[in-house]
């Protein structure tokens, strides 16, 4: 497929702006030949008008037809074939095998949403039938279900060119729920974005979706994204990336005449706490597992374990030595782009220069490629950690800080200072866990996913996954960006009072034509009424 670098405005490609920019190969620091056109403000306005119009039509398209559209997207993405993987490899430096599994995960995510809307019960239909004879006031017939909210603006992340980008965790549920989507392509994988957008547009045309159900615009700055968030037709934003970026968009959305929700998944250090008995029983295995998790994907995961807490104990020296050796053995890896590499080294070096922080291990760099990262770990006492909030922050990349606390009380004080996190892990057996209920409670209060005896990297896509957490890991701790419940970000409840049965949506009709689970007069049932 050709990569034209023109903006996707519904079914048309548009390149009004003479300002263009290029994609580049981080492993070699060279530009790729295609030029990408920054969208003009006029193109933004046209895109949003089209999305507004498309919403009127798309929100009424039946769930099975929307499911066909989603499945067509998966087919068209797979039909791009190796070109998609090779382009992603060039633009991100991520290995082909990792990209293959990320593509499979993306297909799986979209397929799960197609299945969800085909089955239909997700709309949480509830029916309370009228009681005209009730005194002193008769009761009306009331029926409620979830409905789509309108055009959703999507900002993908640099570190997942498929699963959290153009056809990723925001686009899938937004389209499934019945909302048009407008993507601001991530500047770090422009060609991948172009190929994916072509696949989505083909799928939309093939399945007869209204023009404007999907659009995608380019920019090498922030103006286009800002204009999309501020446009009156936008009704919600999905974002994965930095706290700075997420909060900038959040503020813009709140300052609109009509404020809208920004569902931003942002920074997290994903603390791991290892209790002494568990450390003693698993000293070397833990060192290996931790080093693997800290350095996976050059540490460029939102679930990377950036802080590891231990208590002084007899096995600590052996653990530190083993952890150090594991890190020293890690081969250098290409980071996603120059900006992320520079930021990684800047934050890492600043952190290691803070009082009381000592470097434990720093892996070798010779690889002959550009934008390489060295894995490293440092150590600090619990006392110095408690005294210095600067070292509590995320360093995005293959780095982790070991915090050595003198005793349990110091550990508890350190944990109480942590902000909201996507995950927290407790490494302990059952007996040891039962001894420290306050620790369990403290960790539970700050995280969206609480892990026992495991590392946080690896996010399963299933209904029980919660990928989100208290601020600043996400802007709204009530919602996940992974799994079927992520659709709840892009819908709103609506009640229908005393409507004629023939005019109600199928989900709320007496006959239950879709055969879905509903709450009827407080009883969960699939039956007709
Ligand atoms: P980012 O810089 O926050 O960018 C994400 C997207 O938002 C990009 O499309 C970017 O535009 C756009 N954007 C950022 N700030 C904006 C603003 N003020 N106004 C309008 N649009 C804005 O994230 P990133 O590029 O993926 O990675 C950079 C850093 O984010 C990393 O170093 C890391 O700290 C963090 N990160 C966190 C996670 C996570 O899951 N928590 C994941 C990835 C990255 P451009 O494309 O033009 O840059």
Coordinates of C-alpha atoms and ligand atoms in Angstrom, one line a residue:
X1 CA 0.0 0.0 0.0
X2 CA 1.2 3.5 -0.7
X3 CA 1.7 5.9 2.1
X4 CA 0.6 9.3 0.8
X5 CA 0.9 11.4 4.1
X6 CA -2.3 13.2 3.3
X7 CA -4.9 13.7 6.0
X8 CA -7.9 11.4 6.1
X9 CA -11.1 13.5 6.1
X10 CA -13.8 10.9 5.9
X11 CA -13.3 9.0 2.7
X12 CA -11.1 11.8 1.1
X13 CA -7.4 12.5 1.4
X14 CA -6.5 16.1 1.9
X15 CA -3.2 18.0 1.8
X16 CA -3.9 21.8 1.8
X17 CA -1.0 22.7 4.0
X18 CA 2.4 23.2 2.4
X19 CA 4.0 22.5 5.8
X20 CA 5.2 18.9 5.7
X21 CA 7.3 16.7 7.9
X22 CA 8.8 13.2 7.8
X23 CA 8.9 10.1 9.8
X24 CA 12.3 8.7 10.9
X25 CA 14.1 5.5 11.8
X26 CA 15.4 5.7 15.4
X27 CA 17.9 2.9 15.1
X28 CA 19.7 4.7 12.3
X29 CA 18.7 8.3 12.8
X30 CA 17.6 8.7 9.2
X31 CA 14.5 10.1 7.7
X32 CA 12.0 8.0 5.6
X33 CA 11.1 9.4 2.2
X34 CA 7.3 10.1 2.5
X35 CA 6.1 13.6 3.5
X36 CA 3.2 14.1 5.9
X37 CA 1.0 17.2 5.7
X38 CA 0.1 19.1 8.9
X39 CA -3.7 19.6 8.8
X40 CA -4.9 23.2 8.4
X41 CA -7.5 24.7 10.8
X42 CA -10.0 24.5 7.8
X43 CA -9.3 20.8 7.5
X44 CA -9.9 20.3 11.2
X45 CA -13.3 22.2 10.9
X46 CA -14.3 20.0 7.9
X47 CA -13.3 16.8 9.7
X48 CA -15.3 17.7 12.8
X49 CA -18.4 18.8 10.7
X50 CA -18.3 15.4 8.9
X51 CA -17.9 13.6 12.3
X52 CA -20.9 15.5 13.7
X53 CA -23.1 14.5 10.7
X54 CA -21.8 11.0 10.7
X55 CA -22.8 10.6 14.4
X56 CA -26.5 11.2 13.5
X57 CA -26.4 8.2 11.1
X58 CA -23.9 6.0 12.8
X59 CA -25.4 6.0 16.2
X60 CA -28.6 4.5 14.7
X61 CA -26.8 1.7 12.8
X62 CA -27.7 -1.6 14.3
X63 CA -25.2 -3.3 16.6
X64 CA -24.7 -6.4 14.3
X65 CA -23.8 -4.0 11.4
X66 CA -21.3 -2.1 13.6
X67 CA -19.9 -5.4 14.6
X68 CA -19.4 -6.3 10.9
X69 CA -17.6 -3.0 10.5
X70 CA -15.3 -3.8 13.4
X71 CA -14.5 -7.3 12.0
X72 CA -13.9 -5.7 8.6
X73 CA -11.3 -3.5 10.3
X74 CA -9.5 -6.6 11.7
X75 CA -9.5 -8.2 8.2
X76 CA -8.2 -5.1 6.5
X77 CA -5.4 -4.6 9.1
X78 CA -4.3 -8.2 8.6
X79 CA -4.5 -7.8 4.8
X80 CA -1.8 -5.0 5.0
X81 CA 0.4 -7.9 6.0
X82 CA 4.1 -7.7 6.6
X83 CA 4.3 -4.1 5.3
X84 CA 2.6 -3.0 8.5
X85 CA 5.0 -4.9 10.8
X86 CA 8.1 -3.8 8.8
X87 CA 7.1 -0.2 8.8
X88 CA 6.4 -0.3 12.6
X89 CA 9.8 -1.9 13.1
X90 CA 11.5 0.9 11.2
X91 CA 9.6 3.7 12.9
X92 CA 9.7 2.4 16.5
X93 CA 12.7 0.2 16.7
X94 CA 10.5 -2.5 18.4
X95 CA 11.4 -6.0 17.4
X96 CA 9.2 -7.8 14.8
X97 CA 8.2 -10.6 17.2
X98 CA 6.9 -8.0 19.7
X99 CA 5.0 -6.2 16.9
X100 CA 3.5 -9.5 15.7
X101 CA 2.1 -10.1 19.2
X102 CA 1.0 -6.5 19.6
X103 CA -0.9 -6.7 16.3
X104 CA -2.6 -10.0 17.4
X105 CA -3.6 -8.3 20.6
X106 CA -5.1 -5.4 18.7
X107 CA -7.1 -7.7 16.5
X108 CA -8.2 -9.5 19.6
X109 CA -9.3 -6.3 21.3
X110 CA -11.4 -5.2 18.3
X111 CA -12.9 -8.7 18.0
X112 CA -13.9 -8.7 21.7
X113 CA -15.8 -5.5 21.1
X114 CA -17.6 -6.9 18.0
X115 CA -18.7 -9.9 20.2
X116 CA -19.7 -7.6 23.0
X117 CA -22.1 -5.5 20.9
X118 CA -23.4 -8.5 18.9
X119 CA -24.5 -10.1 22.3
X120 CA -25.9 -6.7 23.3
X121 CA -26.4 -6.9 27.1
X122 CA -23.6 -4.4 27.7
X123 CA -26.1 -1.5 27.2
X124 CA -27.4 -2.3 30.7
X125 CA -31.0 -2.0 29.7
X126 CA -33.3 -1.6 32.6
X127 CA -37.1 -1.5 32.6
X128 CA -39.5 -0.3 35.3
X129 CA -43.0 -0.8 34.1
X130 CA -45.8 1.7 35.0
X131 CA -48.1 1.3 38.0
X132 CA -51.0 3.5 37.0
X133 CA -53.0 2.5 40.0
X134 CA -50.3 3.6 42.5
X135 CA -51.5 6.2 45.0
X136 CA -51.2 9.0 45.7
X137 CA -49.1 9.4 42.5
X138 CA -49.2 6.9 39.6
X139 CA -45.8 5.5 38.5
X140 CA -44.7 6.2 35.0
X141 CA -43.1 3.6 32.7
X142 CA -39.3 4.2 32.8
X143 CA -36.7 2.5 30.7
X144 CA -32.9 3.2 30.6
X145 CA -29.9 2.1 28.6
X146 CA -26.5 3.3 27.6
X147 CA -26.2 5.3 24.4
X148 CA -23.2 6.8 22.4
X149 CA -22.0 10.3 23.3
X150 CA -20.7 11.7 19.9
X151 CA -17.4 12.2 18.2
X152 CA -14.4 10.9 20.2
X153 CA -10.9 12.4 19.7
X154 CA -8.1 9.8 20.0
X155 CA -4.4 10.5 20.9
X156 CA -2.4 7.2 20.6
X157 CA 0.8 6.6 22.5
X158 CA 4.3 6.3 21.1
X159 CA 5.1 2.9 22.8
X160 CA 2.3 0.8 21.3
X161 CA 2.0 1.6 17.5
X162 CA -1.0 -0.8 17.2
X163 CA -2.6 -1.6 20.5
X164 CA -2.8 2.0 21.8
X165 CA -2.8 3.9 18.6
X166 CA -5.0 4.4 15.5
X167 CA -7.0 1.2 15.9
X168 CA -6.3 0.7 19.5
X169 CA -7.8 0.8 23.0
X170 CA -9.8 4.0 22.4
X171 CA -10.9 3.6 18.8
X172 CA -12.3 0.1 19.2
X173 CA -14.7 0.8 22.1
X174 CA -15.6 4.3 20.8
X175 CA -16.7 2.8 17.4
X176 CA -18.3 -0.2 19.0
X177 CA -20.5 2.1 21.1
X178 CA -21.7 4.0 18.0
X179 CA -19.4 7.1 18.1
X180 CA -17.4 8.5 15.2
X181 CA -13.6 8.7 15.9
X182 CA -11.1 11.3 14.9
X183 CA -7.5 10.3 15.5
X184 CA -4.5 12.7 15.9
X185 CA -1.8 10.5 14.4
X186 CA 1.2 10.1 16.7
X187 CA 4.3 11.8 15.2
X188 CA 6.5 8.8 16.3
X189 CA 4.9 6.3 13.9
X190 CA 3.4 8.2 11.0
X191 CA 3.6 5.5 8.3
X192 CA 2.1 2.9 10.5
X193 CA -0.7 5.3 11.3
X194 CA -1.3 6.0 7.6
X195 CA -1.5 2.2 6.8
X196 CA -3.8 1.5 9.7
X197 CA -6.1 4.4 8.8
X198 CA -6.3 3.2 5.2
X199 CA -7.4 -0.2 6.5
X200 CA -10.1 1.4 8.7
X201 CA -11.4 3.6 5.9
X202 CA -11.6 0.6 3.5
X203 CA -13.5 -1.4 6.2
X204 CA -15.9 1.6 6.6
X205 CA -16.6 1.8 2.9
X206 CA -16.9 -1.9 2.4
X207 CA -19.5 -2.2 5.2
X208 CA -21.5 0.9 4.2
X209 CA -20.6 3.1 7.1
X210 CA -21.4 6.9 6.8
X211 CA -18.5 9.1 5.6
X212 CA -16.9 10.7 8.7
X213 CA -17.3 7.7 10.9
X214 CA -13.5 7.8 11.0
X215 CA -10.9 10.5 10.2
X216 CA -7.2 11.0 11.0
X217 CA -5.1 14.2 10.9
X218 CA -1.4 14.8 11.0
X219 CA 0.6 17.4 12.9
X220 CA 4.2 17.7 14.0
X221 CA 3.2 20.1 16.8
X222 CA 0.2 20.5 19.1
X223 CA -2.1 22.8 17.3
X224 CA -4.2 20.2 15.5
X225 CA -4.7 18.2 18.6
X226 CA -5.7 21.3 20.6
X227 CA -8.1 22.4 17.8
X228 CA -9.8 18.9 17.8
X229 CA -10.2 18.9 21.6
X230 CA -11.6 22.5 21.5
X231 CA -14.0 21.9 18.6
X232 CA -17.7 22.0 19.8
X233 CA -18.5 18.8 18.0
X234 CA -16.0 16.8 20.1
X235 CA -17.6 14.9 23.0
X236 CA -14.8 13.0 24.6
X237 CA -11.0 12.4 24.4
X238 CA -9.0 9.2 24.8
X239 CA -5.3 9.7 25.4
X240 CA -2.3 7.6 26.4
X241 CA 1.1 9.3 27.0
X242 CA 2.8 11.7 29.4
X243 CA 1.3 13.5 32.4
X244 CA 2.3 16.8 30.8
X245 CA 0.4 16.0 27.5
X246 CA -2.6 14.4 29.2
X247 CA -3.0 17.3 31.6
X248 CA -2.6 19.9 28.9
X249 CA -5.5 18.3 27.0
X250 CA -7.5 17.8 30.2
X251 CA -7.3 21.6 31.0
X252 CA -8.3 22.5 27.4
X253 CA -11.3 20.3 27.7
X254 CA -12.4 21.8 31.0
X255 CA -12.0 25.3 29.7
X256 CA -14.4 24.8 26.8
X257 CA -17.9 26.4 26.9
X258 CA -19.1 22.8 27.1
X259 CA -16.5 20.9 29.2
X260 CA -15.9 17.3 28.0
X261 CA -14.2 14.2 29.6
X262 CA -10.6 13.4 28.9
X263 CA -9.8 9.8 29.6
X264 CA -6.0 10.1 29.9
X265 CA -3.8 7.2 30.9
X266 CA -0.6 8.8 32.0
X267 CA 2.4 8.2 34.3
X268 CA 3.0 5.4 36.8
X269 CA 5.9 3.9 38.6
X270 CA 4.2 0.7 39.6
X271 CA 5.8 0.0 43.0
X272 CA 6.8 -3.5 44.0
X273 CA 7.1 -4.4 47.7
X274 CA 9.1 -7.5 48.6
X275 CA 8.7 -8.7 52.2
X276 CA 11.7 -10.4 53.9
X277 CA 10.5 -14.1 54.1
X278 CA 9.6 -14.1 50.5
X279 CA 12.9 -12.5 49.5
X280 CA 14.8 -15.2 51.4
X281 CA 12.9 -18.0 49.7
X282 CA 13.1 -16.5 46.1
X283 CA 16.3 -14.4 46.1
X284 CA 17.8 -15.2 42.7
X285 CA 14.5 -15.9 40.9
X286 CA 13.2 -12.5 42.0
X287 CA 16.3 -10.7 40.8
X288 CA 15.9 -12.4 37.4
X289 CA 12.2 -11.7 37.1
X290 CA 12.6 -8.1 38.1
X291 CA 15.4 -7.4 35.8
X292 CA 13.4 -8.9 32.9
X293 CA 10.4 -6.7 33.7
X294 CA 12.4 -3.5 34.2
X295 CA 14.1 -3.9 30.8
X296 CA 11.3 -5.4 28.7
X297 CA 10.7 -3.3 25.6
X298 CA 13.6 -1.0 26.6
X299 CA 11.5 -0.2 29.7
X300 CA 9.0 1.7 27.6
X301 CA 5.9 0.4 29.2
X302 CA 3.4 2.3 31.3
X303 CA 3.5 -0.7 33.6
X304 CA 7.3 -0.7 34.0
X305 CA 8.2 -1.3 37.7
X306 CA 10.1 1.9 38.6
X307 CA 10.3 1.4 42.3
X308 CA 11.1 -1.7 44.3
X309 CA 10.8 -1.6 48.1
X310 CA 12.6 -4.0 50.4
X311 CA 13.3 -4.2 54.1
X312 CA 16.9 -4.7 55.5
X313 CA 17.2 -8.5 55.9
X314 CA 19.8 -11.3 55.8
X315 CA 19.1 -12.0 52.1
X316 CA 19.4 -8.5 50.9
X317 CA 23.1 -8.5 49.9
X318 CA 22.7 -11.7 47.9
X319 CA 19.6 -10.2 46.2
X320 CA 21.3 -6.9 45.3
X321 CA 24.3 -8.8 43.8
X322 CA 22.1 -11.1 41.8
X323 CA 19.9 -8.2 40.6
X324 CA 23.0 -6.2 39.6
X325 CA 24.4 -9.1 37.5
X326 CA 21.0 -9.7 35.8
X327 CA 20.9 -6.0 34.8
X328 CA 24.5 -6.0 33.6
X329 CA 23.6 -8.9 31.2
X330 CA 20.8 -7.0 29.4
X331 CA 21.6 -6.1 25.8
X332 CA 21.1 -2.5 24.7
X333 CA 17.8 -1.8 22.9
X334 CA 16.6 0.9 20.6
X335 CA 14.3 3.5 22.2
X336 CA 11.2 4.7 20.4
X337 CA 12.6 8.1 19.4
X338 CA 15.3 10.6 20.1
X339 CA 13.1 12.7 22.3
X340 CA 12.2 9.7 24.5
X341 CA 15.9 8.6 24.7
X342 CA 17.1 12.1 25.7
X343 CA 14.4 12.4 28.3
X344 CA 15.2 9.0 29.7
X345 CA 18.9 9.8 30.2
X346 CA 18.1 13.3 31.5
X347 CA 15.6 12.0 34.1
X348 CA 17.8 9.0 35.0
X349 CA 20.9 11.1 35.5
X350 CA 19.1 13.7 37.5
X351 CA 17.6 11.1 39.8
X352 CA 20.9 9.3 40.3
X353 CA 22.5 12.6 41.2
X354 CA 20.0 13.2 44.1
X355 CA 21.3 12.9 47.7
X356 CA 21.7 9.3 48.9
X357 CA 21.1 7.7 45.5
X358 CA 23.8 5.2 44.5
X359 CA 24.1 3.4 41.1
X360 CA 24.0 -0.3 41.5
X361 CA 24.4 -1.4 37.8
X362 CA 24.7 0.1 34.4
X363 CA 24.7 -2.2 31.4
X364 CA 27.0 -1.9 28.3
X365 CA 26.0 0.1 25.3
X366 CA 28.1 -1.0 22.2
X367 CA 25.5 -2.1 19.6
X368 CA 26.5 -0.1 16.6
X369 CA 23.0 1.5 16.4
X370 CA 21.5 4.9 17.3
X371 CA 19.2 5.8 20.1
X372 CA 20.2 2.9 22.3
X373 CA 19.3 2.7 26.0
X374 CA 21.4 1.2 28.8
X375 CA 19.5 -0.7 31.5
X376 CA 20.3 0.5 35.0
X377 CA 19.3 0.2 38.6
X378 CA 20.1 2.4 41.6
X379 CA 19.6 2.2 45.4
X380 CA 18.4 4.6 48.0
X381 CA 17.6 4.3 51.7
X382 CA 14.0 4.5 52.9
X383 CA 14.9 7.6 54.9
X384 CA 16.3 9.5 51.8
X385 CA 13.4 8.4 49.7
X386 CA 10.9 9.8 52.2
X387 CA 12.8 13.1 52.4
X388 CA 12.9 13.6 48.6
X389 CA 9.7 13.7 46.4
X390 CA 11.8 14.2 43.3
X391 CA 12.9 10.6 43.3
X392 CA 9.3 9.3 43.5
X393 CA 8.7 10.2 39.8
X394 CA 8.6 8.0 36.7
X395 CA 11.8 7.6 34.6
X396 CA 10.3 6.3 31.3
X397 CA 12.8 3.6 30.1
X398 CA 14.9 0.7 31.5
X399 CA 15.5 2.0 35.0
X400 CA 14.4 1.1 38.5
X401 CA 15.1 2.4 42.0
X402 CA 15.6 0.0 44.8
X403 CA 14.4 1.5 48.1
X404 CA 15.9 -0.2 51.1
X405 CA 13.8 0.5 54.3
X406 CA 15.2 0.0 57.8
X407 CA 12.0 -1.6 59.1
X408 CA 8.3 -2.1 58.4
X409 CA 7.3 1.3 59.8
X410 CA 9.7 3.1 57.4
X411 CA 8.3 1.1 54.5
X412 CA 4.8 2.1 55.4
X413 CA 5.8 5.8 55.6
X414 CA 7.4 5.6 52.2
X415 CA 4.4 3.9 50.6
X416 CA 2.1 6.5 52.1
X417 CA 3.8 9.2 50.0
X418 CA 3.2 7.5 46.7
X419 CA 0.7 9.0 44.2
X420 CA -1.9 7.0 42.2
X421 CA -0.6 4.1 40.2
X422 CA -1.7 1.8 37.4
X423 CA -0.4 -1.2 39.5
X424 CA 1.1 -2.2 42.8
X425 CA 2.7 -5.6 43.5
X426 CA 3.2 -7.4 46.8
X427 CA 5.7 -10.2 46.9
X428 CA 4.9 -12.2 50.0
X429 CA 3.4 -15.5 50.9
X430 CA 0.0 -15.7 52.6
X431 CA 1.3 -15.9 56.2
X432 CA 3.6 -12.9 55.8
X433 CA 0.8 -10.9 54.1
X434 CA -1.6 -11.5 57.0
X435 CA 1.0 -10.0 59.4
X436 CA 0.9 -6.6 57.6
X437 CA -2.8 -5.5 57.0
X438 CA -1.9 -1.8 56.9
X439 CA 0.6 -2.3 54.1
X440 CA -2.0 -4.2 52.1
X441 CA -4.5 -1.4 52.6
X442 CA -2.0 1.3 51.8
X443 CA -1.0 -0.3 48.5
X444 CA -4.6 -1.1 47.6
X445 CA -5.6 2.5 48.0
X446 CA -3.2 3.8 45.4
X447 CA -3.5 1.3 42.5
X448 CA -5.9 0.1 39.8
X449 CA -4.4 -3.4 39.6
X450 CA -3.1 -5.1 42.7
X451 CA -0.7 -8.0 41.9
X452 CA 0.4 -10.8 44.2
X453 CA 3.9 -12.3 43.6
X454 CA 4.1 -11.0 40.0
X455 CA 5.5 -8.2 38.0
X456 CA 3.2 -5.5 36.4
X457 CA 4.4 -5.8 32.7
X458 CA 1.9 -7.7 30.6
X459 CA -1.7 -6.5 30.4
X460 CA -4.2 -9.2 29.7
X461 CA -7.2 -8.1 27.6
X462 CA -10.2 -9.6 29.4
X463 CA -13.2 -8.3 31.3
X464 CA -11.5 -8.4 34.7
X465 CA -8.5 -6.3 33.7
X466 CA -8.5 -2.8 35.1
X467 CA -6.0 -0.6 33.3
X468 CA -6.2 2.7 35.0
X469 CA -6.0 4.0 38.5
X470 CA -6.0 6.9 40.9
X471 CA -4.6 10.2 39.6
X472 CA -2.1 10.8 38.1
X473 CA -2.0 7.3 36.6
X474 CA -5.3 8.3 34.9
X475 CA -7.6 11.3 35.0
X476 CA -10.6 9.2 36.2
X477 CA -10.0 6.2 38.4
X478 CA -13.4 4.8 37.7
X479 CA -12.6 3.8 34.2
X480 CA -10.3 1.3 32.5
X481 CA -8.7 1.7 29.0
X482 CA -8.4 -2.0 28.5
X483 CA -11.1 -4.7 28.4
X484 CA -14.8 -4.6 27.7
X485 CA -15.6 -2.1 30.4
X486 CA -13.5 0.6 28.6
X487 CA -16.6 1.1 26.4
X488 CA -18.2 2.9 29.4
X489 CA -16.0 5.9 28.8
X490 CA -17.8 6.7 25.6
X491 CA -21.4 6.3 26.5
X492 CA -24.0 8.0 28.7
X493 CA -27.2 6.6 30.2
X494 CA -30.6 7.8 28.9
X495 CA -34.0 7.2 30.4
X496 CA -37.2 7.0 28.3
X497 CA -40.3 7.9 30.1
X498 CA -43.8 6.7 28.9
X499 CA -42.7 6.0 25.3
X500 CA -44.8 4.0 23.1
X501 CA -43.3 0.4 22.8
X502 CA -43.1 0.6 19.0
X503 CA -40.9 3.7 19.2
X504 CA -38.4 2.5 21.8
X505 CA -34.9 1.1 20.9
X506 CA -35.0 -2.7 20.5
X507 CA -33.1 -3.1 23.7
X508 CA -36.0 -1.6 25.7
X509 CA -39.0 -3.1 23.8
X510 CA -41.4 -5.4 25.7
X511 CA -40.5 -8.3 23.3
X512 CA -36.8 -8.3 24.0
X513 CA -36.1 -9.0 20.3
X514 CA -32.3 -9.1 20.8
X515 CA -32.6 -11.6 23.7
X516 CA -30.3 -9.7 26.0
X517 CA -30.1 -9.7 29.7
X518 CA -32.1 -6.8 31.2
X519 CA -33.1 -5.6 34.7
X520 CA -36.9 -5.8 34.6
X521 CA -38.6 -4.5 37.7
X522 CA -35.5 -5.2 39.7
X523 CA -35.0 -8.7 38.4
X524 CA -32.2 -9.7 36.0
X525 CA -33.8 -11.6 33.2
X526 CA -33.8 -12.3 29.4
X527 CA -37.5 -12.7 29.2
X528 CA -40.2 -10.7 27.4
X529 CA -42.5 -8.6 29.4
Ligands
LIG1 P1 3.1 12.5 24.8 O1 4.3 13.3 24.6 O2 2.2 12.8 25.9 O3 2.2 12.5 23.4 C1 1.1 11.7 23.2 C2 0.2 12.3 22.1 O4 -0.4 13.6 22.6 C3 1.0 12.7 20.9 O5 0.2 12.5 19.8 C4 1.3 14.2 21.1 O6 1.5 14.9 19.9 C5 0.1 14.6 21.8 N1 0.3 15.8 22.7 C6 1.2 15.8 23.8 N2 1.1 17.0 24.4 C7 0.2 17.7 23.8 C8 -0.3 19.0 24.0 N3 0.1 19.8 24.9 N4 -1.3 19.5 23.1 C9 -1.7 18.7 22.1 N5 -1.3 17.4 21.9 C10 -0.3 17.0 22.7 O7 3.5 10.9 25.0 P2 4.5 10.0 24.1 O8 5.0 10.8 22.9 O9 3.8 8.8 23.8 O10 5.7 9.8 25.1 C11 6.4 10.8 25.8 C12 6.4 10.5 27.2 O11 5.1 10.0 27.7 C13 7.3 9.4 27.6 O12 8.6 9.8 27.8 C14 6.7 8.8 28.9 O13 7.1 9.6 30.0 C15 5.2 9.0 28.7 N6 4.5 7.8 28.3 C16 3.6 7.3 29.2 C17 2.8 6.2 28.8 C18 1.9 5.6 29.7 O14 1.2 4.7 29.3 N7 1.7 6.1 30.9 C19 2.9 5.7 27.5 C20 3.8 6.3 26.6 C21 4.5 7.4 27.0 P3 2.8 14.6 19.0 O15 2.6 13.3 18.2 O16 2.9 15.8 18.0 O17 4.0 14.5 19.9

